[in-house]
Protein backbone atom coordinates (compact mmCIF):
# COMPACT_ATOMS: atom_id res chain seq x y z
CA MET A 1 -69.19 36.78 -52.32
CA ALA A 2 -65.60 37.91 -52.90
CA ASP A 3 -64.77 41.58 -53.15
CA PRO A 4 -64.15 42.25 -56.90
CA ARG A 5 -61.48 44.86 -56.09
CA ARG A 6 -59.32 42.12 -54.55
CA LEU A 7 -59.59 39.92 -57.66
CA THR A 8 -57.68 42.48 -59.75
CA LYS A 9 -54.46 41.53 -57.92
CA ILE A 10 -54.43 38.00 -59.40
CA VAL A 11 -53.86 37.27 -63.08
CA ALA A 12 -54.13 33.75 -64.47
CA THR A 13 -54.21 32.83 -68.15
CA TRP A 14 -54.16 29.67 -70.19
CA GLY A 15 -53.92 29.56 -73.94
CA PRO A 16 -53.19 26.84 -76.50
CA ALA A 17 -51.50 27.82 -79.75
CA VAL A 18 -51.23 25.85 -82.97
CA ALA A 19 -49.24 27.26 -85.89
CA SER A 20 -51.64 26.00 -88.54
CA ASP A 21 -50.37 28.40 -91.22
CA GLU A 22 -46.92 26.78 -90.95
CA MET A 23 -48.28 23.26 -91.45
CA LEU A 24 -48.61 23.93 -95.16
CA ARG A 25 -44.86 24.61 -95.36
CA GLY A 26 -43.76 21.44 -93.61
CA LEU A 27 -43.60 22.72 -90.03
CA ILE A 28 -46.02 21.40 -87.45
CA ALA A 29 -45.96 23.22 -84.12
CA ALA A 30 -48.22 23.20 -81.08
CA GLY A 31 -47.92 24.42 -77.53
CA VAL A 32 -49.53 25.54 -74.30
CA ASP A 33 -48.62 28.48 -72.06
CA VAL A 34 -49.80 28.87 -68.45
CA PHE A 35 -49.17 32.11 -66.55
CA PHE A 36 -49.88 33.20 -62.97
CA GLY A 37 -49.10 36.59 -61.46
CA LEU A 38 -49.72 38.39 -58.19
CA ARG A 39 -49.29 42.10 -57.47
CA THR A 40 -49.53 44.04 -54.22
CA LYS A 41 -48.22 47.46 -53.14
CA ARG A 42 -44.85 46.07 -52.04
CA PHE A 43 -44.58 42.69 -53.76
CA ASN A 44 -44.91 41.40 -57.33
CA MET A 45 -44.57 37.79 -58.45
CA ALA A 46 -45.06 35.98 -61.75
CA THR A 47 -44.57 32.41 -62.86
CA SER A 48 -45.11 30.72 -66.20
CA TYR A 49 -44.79 27.33 -67.83
CA SER A 50 -44.56 26.73 -71.57
CA TYR A 51 -44.77 23.51 -73.50
CA GLY A 52 -44.00 23.52 -77.20
CA ASN A 53 -43.47 20.80 -79.77
CA ALA A 54 -42.28 21.35 -83.32
CA TRP A 55 -41.75 18.84 -86.10
CA ARG A 56 -40.32 19.61 -89.53
CA VAL A 57 -41.17 17.49 -92.57
CA ASN A 58 -39.01 17.70 -95.70
CA PRO A 59 -40.04 15.08 -98.29
CA LEU A 60 -37.22 16.19 -100.63
CA ASN A 61 -34.49 15.24 -98.14
CA GLU A 62 -32.67 12.23 -99.57
CA GLU A 63 -29.56 12.36 -97.35
CA GLY A 64 -31.19 12.26 -93.92
CA PRO A 65 -34.57 11.79 -92.28
CA GLN A 66 -37.61 13.40 -93.83
CA GLY A 67 -39.09 14.25 -90.44
CA PHE A 68 -37.11 15.80 -87.57
CA HIS A 69 -37.26 18.32 -84.73
CA PRO A 70 -36.03 21.75 -85.92
CA HIS A 71 -33.15 23.52 -84.17
CA PHE A 72 -35.46 25.91 -82.29
CA ASP A 73 -37.59 23.16 -80.68
CA GLN A 74 -37.43 23.62 -76.90
CA ARG A 75 -40.12 21.51 -75.26
CA HIS A 76 -40.35 22.86 -71.73
CA GLY A 77 -39.82 26.28 -70.22
CA PHE A 78 -40.41 27.43 -66.64
CA ARG A 79 -39.91 30.92 -65.21
CA ILE A 80 -40.53 32.39 -61.78
CA GLY A 81 -39.68 35.90 -60.74
CA GLY A 82 -40.56 38.56 -58.27
CA GLU A 83 -39.87 41.96 -56.80
CA ALA A 84 -40.02 43.11 -53.19
CA ILE A 85 -40.07 46.81 -52.29
CA LEU A 86 -38.57 47.46 -48.86
CA GLY A 87 -37.92 50.34 -46.52
CA LYS A 88 -39.93 53.15 -45.01
CA PHE A 89 -39.68 55.24 -48.18
CA LYS A 90 -39.84 52.28 -50.61
CA ARG A 91 -36.35 52.95 -51.91
CA TRP A 92 -34.96 49.39 -51.81
CA HIS A 93 -36.05 47.05 -54.59
CA LEU A 94 -35.02 43.38 -54.54
CA MET A 95 -35.67 41.43 -57.75
CA ALA A 96 -35.06 37.82 -58.74
CA ASP A 97 -35.76 35.78 -61.86
CA PHE A 98 -35.18 32.04 -62.28
CA VAL A 99 -35.50 30.32 -65.68
CA VAL A 100 -35.28 26.64 -66.63
CA ARG A 101 -35.51 25.47 -70.26
CA SER A 102 -35.10 22.07 -71.83
CA GLY A 103 -32.21 21.62 -74.23
CA ARG A 104 -32.45 22.31 -77.94
CA PRO A 105 -31.97 19.52 -80.48
CA ARG A 106 -28.52 18.75 -81.78
CA SER A 107 -27.03 16.32 -84.26
CA PRO A 108 -24.32 13.90 -83.16
CA VAL A 109 -21.43 13.74 -85.64
CA THR A 110 -18.73 11.30 -86.54
CA ALA A 111 -15.28 12.14 -87.89
CA ILE A 112 -14.60 10.55 -91.28
CA PRO A 113 -11.04 10.59 -92.67
CA ARG A 114 -10.58 12.43 -95.95
CA GLU A 115 -9.53 10.38 -98.97
CA ASP A 116 -6.28 12.29 -99.34
CA GLY A 117 -5.39 11.52 -95.69
CA GLN A 118 -5.19 15.25 -94.83
CA GLY A 119 -7.58 15.41 -91.87
CA PHE A 120 -11.21 14.60 -91.28
CA TYR A 121 -14.63 15.93 -92.07
CA LEU A 122 -17.66 15.74 -89.79
CA GLU A 123 -20.82 13.97 -90.85
CA PRO A 124 -24.08 14.00 -88.88
CA ILE A 125 -25.16 10.54 -87.77
CA ALA A 126 -28.83 11.24 -86.98
CA TYR A 127 -30.07 14.77 -87.63
CA ASN A 128 -31.33 16.49 -84.45
CA SER A 129 -31.74 13.17 -82.65
CA GLU A 130 -30.18 14.31 -79.34
CA ASN A 131 -30.66 17.35 -77.09
CA TYR A 132 -28.31 19.72 -75.32
CA SER A 133 -28.49 19.73 -71.52
CA VAL A 134 -31.06 21.71 -69.55
CA PHE A 135 -30.47 25.48 -69.45
CA THR A 136 -30.88 27.29 -66.12
CA GLU A 137 -30.43 30.96 -65.30
CA LEU A 138 -30.71 32.92 -62.07
CA SER A 139 -30.75 36.71 -62.13
CA LEU A 140 -30.62 38.81 -58.95
CA ARG A 141 -30.84 42.56 -58.69
CA ILE A 142 -30.79 45.02 -55.78
CA GLU A 143 -31.63 48.69 -56.32
CA HIS A 144 -31.52 51.68 -54.03
CA ARG A 145 -33.40 54.63 -55.44
CA LEU A 146 -32.62 58.20 -54.50
CA GLU A 147 -34.85 61.20 -55.02
CA THR A 148 -33.54 64.70 -55.50
CA LYS A 149 -35.32 68.03 -55.43
CA LYS A 150 -37.06 68.96 -58.60
CA ALA A 151 -35.03 71.39 -60.66
CA LYS A 152 -36.48 73.91 -63.06
CA VAL A 153 -35.23 73.60 -66.61
CA VAL A 154 -34.83 76.96 -68.32
């Protein structure tokens, strides 16, 4: 049998979420989040994956579609990060975080000339029918921590 003290260093969760209260207002949203983390005295690591799907229904919309993906709909998200503590006195901390997210919906537009011939106006072709490109971010951080003698505050 495994030592239960060792199991406290691993964290794994899984949890579905459905925004049922929003369904009454025309927004249907569902998703799943998966998280894994590991912690030791000199190393910490965490990774997560999120899937979310949102759909907005507006039966009063006469100009465009009655069902569409809202502007905040980002289907996939992945994050991995960690920290390493180095040195004899644990003063050096190296941290990294990498994030990848799918693109948010966007509406392609077409330029239509104004009737007076003085320019154009933009009209959406298909509301939120395309997505922006994938978003990626890498954050790196190096810290060196110094300790000073404790001073008495008078």
